[in-house]
């Protein structure tokens, strides 16, 4: 994997997912970020997580890799060079506590290995992507299936919003939000990341 700079994530970008966690559907993109230490490749390896911090949830998401500096008016097709399927792992019990206190989510979202990515493939373009579903298979069973056409904020909106508020350039990743069906991982779970009919990545969960 070439050098990754910033890892941005969009929260509550699919209405059905916002609903399943009893959250309101946002009226502008809700962004958070993860440290680069969170990054891990879903290349079939075992991925280590803490076993003593409550439930850990998978959130399966399309991940965009930015290939050049942002300029006003640049189109998604020009600035995105590749895509992957990723998992935004979340310490859900920790996050619930943070939400109650009105604290930032970093403790729940930024732990090591919390940003998993599959292999990257060339960016197919927005319209082409609407014809293809992404999914997560856990121990042989499909647990999440999504399509970018159901996003509340589309790629262009997310790209412009991110660039204008934080900056966006080569080597940045954007996790574009999870559809419904998030759930807990357990020790020895096998997770397979699928784009259409192709397996792009895989990992095994190891709880410490
Ligand atoms: Zn997420």
PDB file of N, CA, C and O and ligand atoms in Angstrom, residues 9-12 17 32 59 61 88 90 109 175 177-178, ligand 1:
ATOM      1  N   UNK A   9     -13.613   9.618   7.748  1.00  0.00           N
ATOM      2  CA  UNK A   9     -14.755   8.704   7.757  1.00  0.00           C
ATOM      3  C   UNK A   9     -16.039   9.520   7.838  1.00  0.00           C
ATOM      4  O   UNK A   9     -16.091  10.539   8.522  1.00  0.00           O
ATOM      5  N   UNK A  10     -17.053   9.031   7.133  1.00  0.00           N
ATOM      6  CA  UNK A  10     -18.358   9.685   7.158  1.00  0.00           C
ATOM      7  C   UNK A  10     -19.287   8.861   8.044  1.00  0.00           C
ATOM      8  O   UNK A  10     -19.410   7.653   7.857  1.00  0.00           O
ATOM      9  N   UNK A  11     -19.917   9.530   9.020  1.00  0.00           N
ATOM     10  CA  UNK A  11     -20.873   8.843   9.888  1.00  0.00           C
ATOM     11  C   UNK A  11     -22.291   9.017   9.366  1.00  0.00           C
ATOM     12  O   UNK A  11     -22.602  10.016   8.706  1.00  0.00           O
ATOM     13  N   UNK A  12     -23.138   8.046   9.627  1.00  0.00           N
ATOM     14  CA  UNK A  12     -24.592   8.151   9.334  1.00  0.00           C
ATOM     15  C   UNK A  12     -24.877   8.584   7.905  1.00  0.00           C
ATOM     16  O   UNK A  12     -25.650   9.502   7.673  1.00  0.00           O
ATOM     17  N   UNK A  17     -29.103   2.800   8.300  1.00  0.00           N
ATOM     18  CA  UNK A  17     -28.122   2.570   9.377  1.00  0.00           C
ATOM     19  C   UNK A  17     -28.290   3.591  10.498  1.00  0.00           C
ATOM     20  O   UNK A  17     -28.226   3.234  11.683  1.00  0.00           O
ATOM     21  N   UNK A  32     -15.503  12.267  10.756  1.00  0.00           N
ATOM     22  CA  UNK A  32     -14.528  12.106  11.831  1.00  0.00           C
ATOM     23  C   UNK A  32     -13.288  11.515  11.194  1.00  0.00           C
ATOM     24  O   UNK A  32     -13.282  11.230   9.989  1.00  0.00           O
ATOM     25  N   UNK A  59     -18.372  -2.167  10.488  1.00  0.00           N
ATOM     26  CA  UNK A  59     -19.135  -1.268   9.608  1.00  0.00           C
ATOM     27  C   UNK A  59     -18.464  -1.352   8.243  1.00  0.00           C
ATOM     28  O   UNK A  59     -17.338  -0.881   8.076  1.00  0.00           O
ATOM     29  N   UNK A  61     -17.758  -0.488   4.427  1.00  0.00           N
ATOM     30  CA  UNK A  61     -17.879   0.788   3.711  1.00  0.00           C
ATOM     31  C   UNK A  61     -17.048   0.791   2.424  1.00  0.00           C
ATOM     32  O   UNK A  61     -16.003   0.150   2.348  1.00  0.00           O
ATOM     33  N   UNK A  88     -14.834  -0.049   9.068  1.00  0.00           N
ATOM     34  CA  UNK A  88     -14.642   0.940  10.131  1.00  0.00           C
ATOM     35  C   UNK A  88     -15.033   0.228  11.433  1.00  0.00           C
ATOM     36  O   UNK A  88     -16.200   0.194  11.798  1.00  0.00           O
ATOM     37  N   UNK A  90     -15.536  -0.405  15.281  1.00  0.00           N
ATOM     38  CA  UNK A  90     -16.015   0.544  16.291  1.00  0.00           C
ATOM     39  C   UNK A  90     -16.204  -0.149  17.633  1.00  0.00           C
ATOM     40  O   UNK A  90     -16.857  -1.197  17.702  1.00  0.00           O
ATOM     41  N   UNK A 109     -13.219   4.909  17.909  1.00  0.00           N
ATOM     42  CA  UNK A 109     -13.035   4.758  16.457  1.00  0.00           C
ATOM     43  C   UNK A 109     -11.581   4.700  16.012  1.00  0.00           C
ATOM     44  O   UNK A 109     -11.294   4.332  14.886  1.00  0.00           O
ATOM     45  N   UNK A 175     -13.552   6.866   4.144  1.00  0.00           N
ATOM     46  CA  UNK A 175     -14.543   5.815   4.405  1.00  0.00           C
ATOM     47  C   UNK A 175     -15.909   6.477   4.281  1.00  0.00           C
ATOM     48  O   UNK A 175     -16.195   7.434   5.006  1.00  0.00           O
ATOM     49  N   UNK A 177     -19.103   5.626   4.740  1.00  0.00           N
ATOM     50  CA  UNK A 177     -20.289   5.329   5.545  1.00  0.00           C
ATOM     51  C   UNK A 177     -20.784   3.909   5.353  1.00  0.00           C
ATOM     52  O   UNK A 177     -20.536   3.278   4.329  1.00  0.00           O
ATOM     53  N   UNK A 178     -21.477   3.409   6.361  1.00  0.00           N
ATOM     54  CA  UNK A 178     -21.936   2.016   6.329  1.00  0.00           C
ATOM     55  C   UNK A 178     -23.449   1.914   6.144  1.00  0.00           C
ATOM     56  O   UNK A 178     -24.193   2.730   6.688  1.00  0.00           O
TER      57      UNK A 178
HETATM   58 ZN1  LIG B   1     -18.532   4.039   9.786  1.00  0.00          ZN
END
